[in-house]
Amino acid sequence: MSTTAPSRWESQRSFDELGRPLRDLTFTVVDLETTGGSAEAGSMITEIGAVKVRGGEVLGEFQTLVNPCAQIPPFIAVLTGISNAMVADAPTIESALPAFLEFAAGTVLVAHNAPFDVGFLKHFNQQQGRSWPGFEVVDTAKLARRVITRDDAPNCKLSSLARVFRSSTTPNHRALSDARATVDVLHGLMERLGGLGVHTLEELQTFSARVSTAQRRKRHLAEGLPHSPGVYLFCDDARRVLYVGTSRDLRTRVRSYFTASETRSRMGEMVGLATTVEGIVCATALEAQVRELRLIAEHKPRYNRRSRFPERMHFVKLTREPWPRLSLVNRVLDDDADYLGPFSSRKGAEKCLAALHDTFPVRQCSDRFGKVPSRTPCVLAALGRCLSPCDGSVDATTYAAVVRLLQDTLLRRPDEVVDAINRRMESLAADERFEEAGVHRDRLAAFVRAAARTQRLTALSRCPEIVATRREDDGRWAVHVVRHGRLAAAGVIPPGADAHQFVAELRMSAETVGDAPGPVPAATAEEMEKVLRWLESEGVRLVDVEGEWACPVAGASRHLEVHDAVSKSRRSLVPFAERRDITTVHQPAR
């Protein structure tokens, strides 16, 4: 596949990537005193205190009492020392809040238990009809819980932390004093975190004790990666691939593994083992997704949980022999048989097989019969669930008619199975045999999903080539060449380039893909489904289609929406509704 030129962002480093050094930022440390614990419940602010600091130096202070226009509860007055008489001549929040916001403009807000203080400020700001300035916020209480141990302090209250960091101000439930104490706590926490490699605001905000120091110090592994879509591979010191992932922005995504935004414990273990990260730039997001699948299947990384074994698939096969039957198989052969699948689990395949056997009385034995068999009938024949060709109970013409109907159900119209199982579910539900009805519902669901999947994959795989394009979010046109369901080439038309020539050259350089039997001949089912989702997404234009890309008009897809709605309630046994047929033939743009 072709790749694009390096992104124009590759030569620039964003603030998110570089980080903003803590020593260069201005912080406004704020504290409030209130009449209660909830602004929504009617509590009011009685005092605002704030200290503005930068690089360890105090730049200014803000303090004002606030008239709550209501009586201060006695226990609050005792706790804070703020009485009704003290606030009688104080400004109301309507004038105090704008003054504070002007003082704090352009800074990072800091508070101990920030949701409380910032929540009050936001509440009254909204009440006054103003838009919130969008401050970035640091919560020293939250930060302390990640840094302070029981050996340091019994808890993370401001008074306890002030003692730990030897604050020059003792918290006393007055806003300015508590804000000054919080400044000392903030600086103490920064000093500790600096020893752990936390030097920027972004690192401070995402710091977590779950991210080890060794893990955080591996941020340099992302430095050589570009801001481009692609695939990344974490490798250990023996060059073994540990994990494969994909992203629209390789550098930003890989950096996230070294911060608290990555919460999966197994990923922390993986990063601890990794010594290098390899990036593969891709032309488009779809190419990146497909490359990821192929690399996972190739390397089978221990820390990837999905897509590692695409070869472990199951199919339901309608055999080609004098007396055809349904069989579970693990691969598709070039034997002119019909296949339904693939299924990712044998259990799903067995449910689908049961749904078909419930509807069509074809033989279920695995014996090989001649054209004129002469054997003893099985139990299923006695139960009326098998036409019993083994003892001559059915002639070849009648049996072949049933097989043709079964074949049509597999490949084109699933109505026979849907109607038969719906009738059985209705009967069982009427007799209040809900558990049995639920079993048939699950079988029907497995069949409908498998039939829809098979029909969609088969339609795509039969097309020797599809060329499609779409304008991406950045305004450029992405082009994909798909051959027999496999992504053969991907590219982005450069600005000012001749689009027709670019597409022609991309087609010439695309991978050669040959046809093969079955619904997934040239690519895995997962890859084909990603390609299909892109081809069917909004804005895609078909440049050229070689062959006919079309799904059956009466195919299984028309039942999926109804089934999914029914399945939202696991106890629901409502039969599938009839739906109007929709033609799904795809034509190239003219």
Coordinates of C-alpha atoms in Angstrom, one line a residue:
M1 CA 0.0 0.0 0.0
S2 CA 1.2 3.5 -0.7
T3 CA 1.7 6.1 2.1
T4 CA 1.3 9.8 2.2
A5 CA 4.0 12.3 2.7
P6 CA 4.8 13.3 6.3
S7 CA 2.0 15.3 7.9
R8 CA 2.4 19.0 8.0
W9 CA 2.1 18.7 11.8
E10 CA 5.1 16.4 12.0
S11 CA 7.5 19.4 12.2
Q12 CA 5.5 21.1 15.0
R13 CA 5.0 20.0 18.6
S14 CA 1.7 20.8 20.2
F15 CA 1.3 22.0 23.8
D16 CA -0.3 18.7 24.6
E17 CA 2.8 16.9 23.4
L18 CA 5.5 19.3 24.7
G19 CA 3.6 20.0 27.9
R20 CA 3.6 23.4 29.7
P21 CA 6.2 23.6 32.4
L22 CA 4.8 24.2 35.8
R23 CA 7.4 26.9 36.6
D24 CA 6.1 29.0 33.7
L25 CA 2.4 28.9 34.6
T26 CA 0.4 31.3 36.7
F27 CA -1.9 29.6 39.2
T28 CA -4.8 31.2 41.2
V29 CA -5.4 29.2 44.4
V30 CA -8.9 29.8 45.6
D31 CA -10.9 29.0 48.6
L32 CA -14.6 29.7 49.5
E33 CA -16.6 29.9 52.7
T34 CA -20.3 29.1 52.3
T35 CA -23.5 28.7 54.3
G36 CA -23.8 25.1 53.3
G37 CA -22.6 22.2 51.1
S38 CA -24.7 22.7 48.0
A39 CA -25.3 25.7 45.8
E40 CA -28.2 23.9 44.0
A41 CA -29.8 23.4 47.4
G42 CA -29.7 27.2 48.2
S43 CA -26.3 27.5 50.0
M44 CA -24.6 30.9 49.4
I45 CA -21.0 32.1 49.3
T46 CA -19.9 34.2 52.3
E47 CA -16.2 34.7 51.5
I48 CA -13.8 34.4 48.6
G49 CA -10.0 34.2 49.1
A50 CA -7.4 33.7 46.4
V51 CA -3.6 33.9 45.9
K52 CA -2.0 34.2 42.5
V53 CA 1.4 32.6 42.2
R54 CA 3.9 31.9 39.5
G55 CA 7.3 30.1 39.8
G56 CA 6.9 30.0 43.6
E57 CA 6.4 33.8 43.8
V58 CA 3.2 35.4 45.1
L59 CA 1.9 37.9 42.5
G60 CA -1.2 39.0 44.3
E61 CA -4.0 38.2 46.7
F62 CA -7.8 38.6 46.5
Q63 CA -10.1 38.6 49.5
T64 CA -13.7 39.7 50.0
L65 CA -16.6 38.9 52.3
V66 CA -19.8 38.2 50.4
N67 CA -23.3 39.2 51.6
P68 CA -25.3 35.9 51.2
C69 CA -28.6 37.9 51.5
A70 CA -29.7 35.2 54.0
Q71 CA -29.0 34.3 57.6
I72 CA -25.7 32.4 58.2
P73 CA -26.4 29.2 60.2
P74 CA -25.1 29.4 63.8
F75 CA -22.8 26.3 63.4
I76 CA -21.3 27.8 60.2
A77 CA -20.7 31.1 62.0
V78 CA -18.9 29.3 64.9
L79 CA -16.8 27.2 62.4
T80 CA -15.7 30.1 60.2
G81 CA -16.0 33.1 62.5
I82 CA -18.0 34.9 59.9
S83 CA -21.2 36.4 61.4
N84 CA -24.2 38.1 59.9
A85 CA -23.0 41.5 61.1
M86 CA -19.7 41.0 59.3
V87 CA -21.3 40.5 55.9
A88 CA -24.1 43.0 56.3
D89 CA -22.2 45.7 54.4
A90 CA -20.2 43.3 52.1
P91 CA -20.8 43.1 48.3
T92 CA -23.2 40.5 47.0
I93 CA -22.1 37.7 44.8
E94 CA -23.3 39.7 41.8
S95 CA -20.4 42.1 42.2
A96 CA -17.9 39.8 44.0
L97 CA -17.8 37.1 41.4
P98 CA -17.0 39.3 38.4
A99 CA -14.2 40.9 40.4
F100 CA -12.7 37.4 41.3
L101 CA -13.0 36.2 37.6
E102 CA -11.1 39.3 36.5
F103 CA -8.4 38.6 39.1
A104 CA -8.1 34.9 38.0
A105 CA -8.4 35.5 34.2
G106 CA -5.8 33.6 32.2
T107 CA -4.6 31.4 35.0
V108 CA -5.0 27.8 36.2
L109 CA -7.4 27.5 39.0
V110 CA -6.3 25.5 42.1
A111 CA -8.4 24.4 45.0
H112 CA -8.4 21.8 47.7
N113 CA -11.5 19.7 46.9
A114 CA -11.9 21.7 43.7
P115 CA -15.4 20.3 42.7
F116 CA -16.8 22.0 45.7
D117 CA -15.3 25.5 45.2
V118 CA -15.4 25.5 41.4
G119 CA -18.9 24.1 41.5
F120 CA -20.1 27.1 43.6
L121 CA -18.4 29.5 41.3
K122 CA -19.9 27.9 38.1
H123 CA -23.3 27.8 39.7
F124 CA -23.5 31.6 40.4
N125 CA -21.7 32.4 37.2
Q126 CA -24.4 30.6 35.2
Q127 CA -27.1 32.2 37.4
Q128 CA -25.8 35.6 36.4
G129 CA -26.1 34.7 32.7
R130 CA -22.4 34.6 31.9
S131 CA -20.4 31.9 30.1
W132 CA -17.8 30.1 32.2
P133 CA -14.2 31.1 31.2
G134 CA -13.1 27.5 30.9
F135 CA -10.4 27.5 33.5
E136 CA -8.1 24.5 33.7
V137 CA -8.3 23.1 37.2
V138 CA -5.9 21.4 39.6
D139 CA -7.4 19.7 42.7
T140 CA -4.8 19.4 45.5
A141 CA -7.0 17.0 47.4
K142 CA -7.2 14.6 44.5
L143 CA -3.5 15.0 43.8
A144 CA -2.6 14.4 47.5
R145 CA -4.6 11.1 47.5
R146 CA -2.3 9.9 44.8
V147 CA 1.0 11.0 46.5
I148 CA 0.5 11.1 50.2
T149 CA 0.7 7.7 52.1
R150 CA -0.6 6.8 55.5
D151 CA 2.9 7.2 56.8
D152 CA 2.9 10.8 55.8
A153 CA -0.5 11.8 57.1
P154 CA -3.6 10.1 58.5
N155 CA -5.8 11.7 55.8
C156 CA -5.7 14.3 53.0
K157 CA -7.5 17.1 54.8
L158 CA -6.0 20.6 54.2
S159 CA -5.0 20.9 57.9
S160 CA -3.2 17.5 57.8
L161 CA -1.4 18.4 54.5
A162 CA -0.4 21.8 55.8
R163 CA 1.4 20.1 58.7
V164 CA 3.1 17.7 56.3
F165 CA 4.5 20.4 54.1
R166 CA 5.1 22.8 57.0
S167 CA 2.9 25.6 55.7
S168 CA 3.6 29.1 57.0
T169 CA -0.2 29.6 57.3
T170 CA -2.4 27.4 59.5
P171 CA -5.9 26.7 57.9
N172 CA -8.6 28.2 60.0
H173 CA -11.8 28.0 57.8
R174 CA -11.2 31.6 56.5
A175 CA -10.9 31.8 52.8
L176 CA -7.7 33.7 52.4
S177 CA -5.9 31.8 55.1
D178 CA -7.0 28.5 53.6
A179 CA -5.9 29.7 50.2
R180 CA -2.4 30.6 51.5
A181 CA -2.1 27.2 53.1
T182 CA -3.2 25.5 49.9
V183 CA -0.4 27.4 48.0
D184 CA 2.1 25.7 50.3
V185 CA 0.5 22.3 49.8
L186 CA 0.5 22.8 46.1
H187 CA 4.2 23.7 46.1
G188 CA 5.0 20.7 48.4
L189 CA 3.1 18.3 46.1
M190 CA 4.9 19.7 43.0
E191 CA 8.3 19.2 44.7
R192 CA 7.5 15.5 45.4
L193 CA 6.1 14.9 41.9
G194 CA 9.1 16.6 40.3
G195 CA 11.2 13.7 41.7
L196 CA 8.9 11.4 39.9
G197 CA 9.4 13.0 36.5
V198 CA 6.3 15.2 36.6
H199 CA 7.2 18.7 35.3
T200 CA 4.3 19.9 33.2
L201 CA 0.7 20.8 33.8
E202 CA -0.4 17.9 31.5
E203 CA 1.6 15.4 33.6
L204 CA 0.3 16.9 36.8
Q205 CA -3.3 16.6 35.7
T206 CA -2.9 13.0 34.5
F207 CA -0.6 11.8 37.3
S208 CA -1.6 8.6 38.9
A209 CA 0.1 6.3 41.4
R210 CA -1.0 3.4 39.1
V211 CA 1.5 4.7 36.5
S212 CA 4.9 3.7 37.8
T213 CA 7.9 6.0 37.6
A214 CA 9.6 3.6 35.2
Q215 CA 6.6 3.6 33.0
R216 CA 6.4 7.4 33.1
R217 CA 10.0 7.7 32.2
K218 CA 9.5 5.8 28.9
R219 CA 7.7 8.8 27.4
H220 CA 10.8 9.2 25.1
L221 CA 9.6 6.1 23.2
A222 CA 7.0 8.2 21.5
E223 CA 9.3 11.0 20.5
G224 CA 10.2 9.7 17.0
L225 CA 6.6 9.1 16.0
P226 CA 4.7 11.5 13.7
H227 CA 1.3 13.1 14.1
S228 CA -0.1 10.8 11.3
P229 CA -2.6 7.9 11.1
G230 CA -0.9 4.5 11.4
V231 CA 0.0 1.5 13.4
Y232 CA 2.3 1.2 16.4
L233 CA 4.1 -1.8 17.7
F234 CA 5.5 -2.1 21.2
C235 CA 8.5 -4.4 21.3
D236 CA 10.7 -5.9 24.0
D237 CA 14.4 -6.1 24.1
A238 CA 14.4 -9.2 22.0
R239 CA 12.4 -7.4 19.3
R240 CA 9.3 -9.5 20.1
V241 CA 6.1 -7.7 19.4
L242 CA 4.2 -7.2 22.6
Y243 CA 1.2 -5.1 21.4
V244 CA -0.1 -3.7 18.2
G245 CA -2.5 -0.7 18.1
T246 CA -3.7 1.9 15.7
S247 CA -4.5 5.6 15.9
R248 CA -5.2 8.7 13.8
D249 CA -2.3 10.3 15.6
L250 CA 0.5 8.0 16.4
R251 CA 2.6 10.2 18.7
T252 CA -0.3 11.4 20.8
R253 CA -1.7 7.9 21.2
V254 CA 1.5 6.3 22.2
R255 CA 2.3 9.1 24.7
S256 CA -1.0 8.3 26.4
Y257 CA 0.4 4.9 27.5
F258 CA 2.7 6.7 29.9
T259 CA 0.0 8.7 31.7
A260 CA -3.0 8.0 33.9
S261 CA -5.3 8.1 30.9
E262 CA -4.2 4.5 30.4
T263 CA -6.0 2.6 33.1
R264 CA -5.7 -1.0 31.9
S265 CA -3.4 -2.9 34.3
R266 CA -2.1 -5.3 31.6
M267 CA -1.0 -2.3 29.5
G268 CA 1.0 -1.0 32.4
E269 CA 2.7 -4.4 32.5
M270 CA 3.3 -4.3 28.8
V271 CA 4.8 -0.8 28.9
G272 CA 7.1 -2.0 31.6
L273 CA 8.5 -4.7 29.3
A274 CA 8.7 -2.5 26.2
T275 CA 12.0 -1.1 25.0
T276 CA 11.0 0.3 21.6
V277 CA 7.9 1.5 19.8
E278 CA 7.8 1.2 16.0
G279 CA 5.4 3.3 14.0
I280 CA 4.1 2.5 10.6
V281 CA 2.6 5.6 8.9
C282 CA -0.5 4.9 6.8
A283 CA -2.2 6.9 4.2
T284 CA -5.6 6.6 5.7
A285 CA -7.3 5.5 8.9
L286 CA -8.8 2.5 7.1
E287 CA -5.3 1.4 5.9
A288 CA -4.2 1.6 9.5
Q289 CA -7.0 -0.5 10.8
V290 CA -6.4 -3.2 8.2
R291 CA -2.6 -3.2 8.8
E292 CA -3.3 -3.6 12.5
L293 CA -5.4 -6.7 11.9
R294 CA -2.8 -8.2 9.6
L295 CA 0.1 -7.5 12.1
I296 CA -1.8 -8.9 15.0
A297 CA -2.6 -12.1 13.0
E298 CA 1.1 -12.3 12.0
H299 CA 2.8 -11.7 15.3
K300 CA 0.0 -12.8 17.7
P301 CA 1.2 -10.3 20.4
R302 CA 0.5 -11.6 24.0
Y303 CA -1.1 -8.3 25.1
N304 CA -3.6 -8.1 22.2
R305 CA -6.8 -9.9 23.2
R306 CA -8.7 -9.8 19.9
S307 CA -8.0 -10.7 16.2
R308 CA -5.0 -12.9 17.1
F309 CA -6.3 -16.1 15.6
P310 CA -8.4 -15.2 12.5
E311 CA -7.7 -18.8 11.3
R312 CA -9.9 -20.2 14.1
M313 CA -13.1 -19.8 12.2
H314 CA -16.1 -22.1 11.8
F315 CA -18.5 -22.5 8.9
V316 CA -21.8 -24.3 8.2
K317 CA -21.3 -26.2 5.0
L318 CA -24.0 -27.6 2.6
T319 CA -22.2 -30.5 1.1
R320 CA -22.1 -31.5 -2.6
E321 CA -22.9 -35.3 -2.7
P322 CA -25.8 -37.5 -3.8
W323 CA -27.7 -36.8 -0.6
P324 CA -26.4 -33.4 0.7
R325 CA -26.2 -32.5 4.4
L326 CA -25.2 -29.7 6.7
S327 CA -21.8 -29.9 8.4
L328 CA -19.6 -27.8 10.7
V329 CA -16.2 -27.2 9.1
N330 CA -13.1 -25.1 9.9
R331 CA -12.1 -23.9 6.4
V332 CA -13.5 -23.3 3.0
L333 CA -12.5 -25.6 0.2
D334 CA -12.8 -25.2 -3.6
D335 CA -15.4 -28.0 -3.8
D336 CA -18.4 -26.1 -5.2
A337 CA -20.2 -26.4 -1.8
D338 CA -22.2 -23.6 -0.2
Y339 CA -20.9 -22.1 3.1
L340 CA -22.5 -20.0 5.8
G341 CA -20.2 -18.0 8.0
P342 CA -17.6 -17.4 9.3
F343 CA -18.4 -17.8 13.0
S344 CA -15.9 -16.7 15.6
S345 CA -17.1 -19.4 18.0
R346 CA -18.2 -23.0 17.5
K347 CA -21.1 -22.4 19.9
G348 CA -22.5 -19.7 17.5
A349 CA -22.1 -22.1 14.5
E350 CA -23.9 -24.9 16.4
K351 CA -26.9 -22.5 17.2
C352 CA -27.2 -21.6 13.5
L353 CA -27.0 -25.3 12.5
A354 CA -29.7 -26.1 15.0
A355 CA -31.9 -23.4 13.5
L356 CA -31.5 -24.9 10.0
H357 CA -32.1 -28.5 11.2
D358 CA -35.3 -27.3 12.9
T359 CA -36.6 -26.0 9.6
F360 CA -35.2 -28.4 7.0
P361 CA -35.4 -32.2 7.6
V362 CA -32.2 -33.0 5.7
R363 CA -30.1 -35.9 7.0
Q364 CA -27.8 -35.2 10.0
C365 CA -25.7 -38.3 9.9
S366 CA -22.1 -38.1 8.5
D367 CA -22.3 -41.4 6.6
R368 CA -21.5 -41.5 2.9
F369 CA -24.5 -42.7 0.9
G370 CA -24.6 -44.0 -2.6
K371 CA -27.4 -43.0 -5.1
V372 CA -29.6 -45.8 -3.8
P373 CA -28.9 -46.2 -0.1
S374 CA -30.3 -49.1 1.9
R375 CA -29.8 -48.8 5.6
T376 CA -31.8 -48.7 8.8
P377 CA -33.4 -45.4 9.7
C378 CA -32.2 -43.4 12.7
V379 CA -34.1 -42.0 15.6
L380 CA -34.5 -38.6 13.9
A381 CA -36.4 -40.3 11.1
A382 CA -38.8 -41.8 13.6
L383 CA -39.3 -38.4 15.1
G384 CA -40.1 -36.9 11.7
R385 CA -37.1 -34.7 11.7
C386 CA -35.3 -36.4 8.9
L387 CA -36.5 -37.3 5.4
S388 CA -34.6 -40.6 5.9
P389 CA -33.0 -41.2 2.5
C390 CA -31.0 -44.0 4.2
D391 CA -34.0 -46.5 3.9
G392 CA -35.5 -45.1 0.8
S393 CA -38.3 -43.2 2.5
V394 CA -37.7 -40.2 0.2
D395 CA -36.9 -40.2 -3.5
A396 CA -33.9 -38.2 -4.9
T397 CA -36.2 -35.6 -6.6
T398 CA -38.1 -34.7 -3.4
Y399 CA -34.9 -34.6 -1.4
A400 CA -33.2 -32.4 -4.0
A401 CA -36.2 -29.9 -3.8
V402 CA -35.7 -29.6 -0.1
V403 CA -32.0 -29.0 -0.6
R404 CA -32.6 -26.3 -3.2
L405 CA -34.9 -24.5 -0.8
L406 CA -32.2 -24.8 1.9
Q407 CA -29.6 -23.5 -0.5
D408 CA -31.8 -20.6 -1.4
T409 CA -32.3 -19.9 2.3
L410 CA -28.5 -19.8 2.9
L411 CA -27.6 -17.6 -0.1
R412 CA -30.6 -15.4 -0.8
R413 CA -33.8 -15.5 1.2
P414 CA -33.9 -16.6 4.9
D415 CA -37.7 -16.3 5.3
E416 CA -38.2 -20.1 5.5
V417 CA -36.2 -20.3 8.7
V418 CA -37.5 -17.0 10.1
D419 CA -41.1 -17.9 9.6
A420 CA -40.7 -21.5 10.9
I421 CA -38.9 -20.5 14.1
N422 CA -41.3 -17.6 14.7
R423 CA -44.2 -20.0 14.6
R424 CA -42.5 -22.3 17.0
M425 CA -41.7 -19.5 19.4
E426 CA -45.3 -18.3 19.3
S427 CA -46.5 -21.8 20.1
L428 CA -44.1 -22.2 23.0
A429 CA -44.8 -18.8 24.4
A430 CA -48.5 -19.5 24.3
D431 CA -47.9 -22.6 26.4
E432 CA -45.7 -20.4 28.7
R433 CA -42.6 -22.5 27.8
F434 CA -40.5 -19.4 27.8
E435 CA -37.1 -21.0 28.3
E436 CA -37.6 -23.2 25.3
A437 CA -38.8 -20.3 23.3
G438 CA -35.7 -18.4 24.3
V439 CA -33.5 -21.2 23.0
H440 CA -35.1 -20.9 19.6
R441 CA -34.9 -17.2 19.7
D442 CA -31.1 -17.4 20.2
R443 CA -30.8 -20.0 17.4
L444 CA -32.7 -17.7 15.1
A445 CA -30.5 -14.7 16.0
A446 CA -27.4 -16.7 15.2
F447 CA -28.7 -17.7 11.9
V448 CA -29.9 -14.3 10.8
R449 CA -26.6 -12.6 11.8
A450 CA -24.6 -15.3 10.0
A451 CA -26.7 -15.2 6.9
A452 CA -26.5 -11.4 6.7
R453 CA -22.8 -11.5 7.2
T454 CA -22.3 -14.2 4.6
Q455 CA -24.3 -12.4 2.0
R456 CA -22.5 -9.1 2.5
L457 CA -19.0 -10.6 2.5
T458 CA -19.8 -12.8 -0.5
A459 CA -21.1 -9.9 -2.5
L460 CA -17.9 -7.9 -1.8
S461 CA -15.5 -10.8 -2.4
R462 CA -17.0 -11.6 -5.8
C463 CA -16.0 -8.1 -7.1
P464 CA -12.5 -8.3 -8.8
E465 CA -12.0 -4.6 -8.0
I466 CA -13.8 -1.7 -6.4
V467 CA -12.2 1.8 -6.4
A468 CA -13.8 4.3 -4.0
T469 CA -13.0 7.7 -2.6
R470 CA -14.2 10.0 0.2
R471 CA -13.4 13.5 1.3
E472 CA -11.9 13.2 4.8
D473 CA -12.2 15.7 7.7
D474 CA -9.1 17.5 6.6
G475 CA -10.6 18.2 3.2
R476 CA -8.3 15.7 1.3
W477 CA -9.7 12.9 -0.8
A478 CA -8.9 9.3 0.4
V479 CA -8.8 6.6 -2.2
H480 CA -9.0 2.9 -1.6
V481 CA -8.7 0.0 -4.0
V482 CA -10.4 -3.2 -2.9
R483 CA -9.9 -6.5 -4.7
H484 CA -12.0 -9.5 -3.9
G485 CA -12.7 -7.9 -0.5
R486 CA -9.1 -7.3 0.4
L487 CA -7.7 -3.8 0.7
A488 CA -5.1 -3.7 -2.1
A489 CA -4.1 0.0 -2.0
A490 CA -4.7 3.2 -0.1
G491 CA -3.7 6.8 -0.8
V492 CA -4.6 10.4 -0.4
I493 CA -4.8 12.7 -3.4
P494 CA -2.2 15.4 -2.9
P495 CA -3.4 19.1 -3.2
G496 CA -3.2 20.2 -6.8
A497 CA -2.6 16.7 -8.2
D498 CA -4.5 15.3 -11.2
A499 CA -7.1 13.1 -9.5
H500 CA -7.5 10.7 -12.5
Q501 CA -3.8 10.2 -12.9
F502 CA -3.4 9.6 -9.1
V503 CA -6.2 7.0 -9.1
A504 CA -4.8 5.3 -12.2
E505 CA -1.3 5.1 -10.7
L506 CA -2.7 3.8 -7.4
R507 CA -4.5 1.0 -9.2
M508 CA -1.4 0.0 -11.1
S509 CA 0.6 -0.2 -7.9
A510 CA -2.1 -2.1 -5.9
E511 CA -1.6 -5.6 -4.6
T512 CA -2.6 -8.4 -7.0
V513 CA -5.4 -10.4 -5.4
G514 CA -6.7 -13.6 -6.9
D515 CA -10.2 -15.0 -6.5
A516 CA -10.9 -18.0 -4.3
P517 CA -13.9 -20.0 -3.1
G518 CA -16.1 -19.1 -0.2
P519 CA -17.4 -15.9 1.5
V520 CA -14.0 -14.8 2.7
P521 CA -11.5 -15.9 0.1
A522 CA -8.8 -13.2 0.0
A523 CA -9.0 -11.5 3.4
T524 CA -10.2 -12.2 6.9
A525 CA -13.8 -11.6 7.7
E526 CA -12.8 -8.8 10.2
E527 CA -10.8 -7.0 7.5
M528 CA -13.6 -7.3 5.0
E529 CA -16.1 -5.9 7.5
K530 CA -13.9 -2.9 8.2
V531 CA -13.7 -2.3 4.4
L532 CA -17.4 -2.7 4.1
R533 CA -18.1 -0.2 6.8
W534 CA -15.9 2.4 5.0
L535 CA -17.5 1.7 1.6
E536 CA -21.0 2.1 3.1
S537 CA -20.1 5.2 5.1
E538 CA -21.6 8.6 4.3
G539 CA -19.8 10.5 1.5
V540 CA -18.1 7.6 -0.2
R541 CA -18.1 7.8 -4.0
L542 CA -17.6 4.7 -6.1
V543 CA -15.1 5.5 -8.9
D544 CA -15.2 2.1 -10.5
V545 CA -16.7 -1.3 -9.8
E546 CA -15.5 -4.3 -11.7
G547 CA -18.2 -7.0 -11.5
E548 CA -21.4 -6.6 -9.6
W549 CA -21.5 -5.5 -6.0
A550 CA -25.0 -6.4 -4.9
C551 CA -26.8 -8.1 -2.0
P552 CA -30.0 -10.2 -2.4
V553 CA -33.1 -8.0 -2.4
A554 CA -34.8 -10.4 0.0
G555 CA -31.6 -11.1 2.0
A556 CA -31.1 -11.6 5.7
S557 CA -30.0 -8.0 6.4
R558 CA -33.6 -6.8 6.3
H559 CA -34.3 -8.9 9.4
L560 CA -31.4 -7.6 11.4
E561 CA -32.9 -4.3 12.5
V562 CA -36.0 -5.9 13.7
H563 CA -34.1 -8.7 15.5
D564 CA -31.8 -6.2 17.3
A565 CA -34.7 -4.2 18.5
V566 CA -36.3 -7.4 19.9
S567 CA -33.1 -8.6 21.5
K568 CA -32.8 -5.4 23.6
S569 CA -35.2 -7.3 25.9
R570 CA -33.9 -10.8 26.6
R571 CA -37.4 -11.9 27.7
S572 CA -39.1 -10.6 24.5
L573 CA -40.4 -13.4 22.3
V574 CA -42.1 -11.1 19.7
P575 CA -41.7 -12.7 16.2
F576 CA -39.8 -10.9 13.5
A577 CA -41.9 -8.4 11.7
E578 CA -42.3 -8.4 7.9
R579 CA -40.2 -5.7 6.3
R580 CA -40.3 -4.2 2.8
D581 CA -37.6 -5.5 0.4
I582 CA -34.9 -3.0 -0.4
T583 CA -32.6 -3.3 -3.4
T584 CA -28.9 -2.9 -2.5
V585 CA -27.1 -2.8 -5.7
H586 CA -24.1 -0.4 -5.6
Q587 CA -23.3 1.6 -8.7
P588 CA -20.1 3.7 -9.3
A589 CA -20.4 7.4 -9.5
R590 CA -20.7 8.9 -12.9

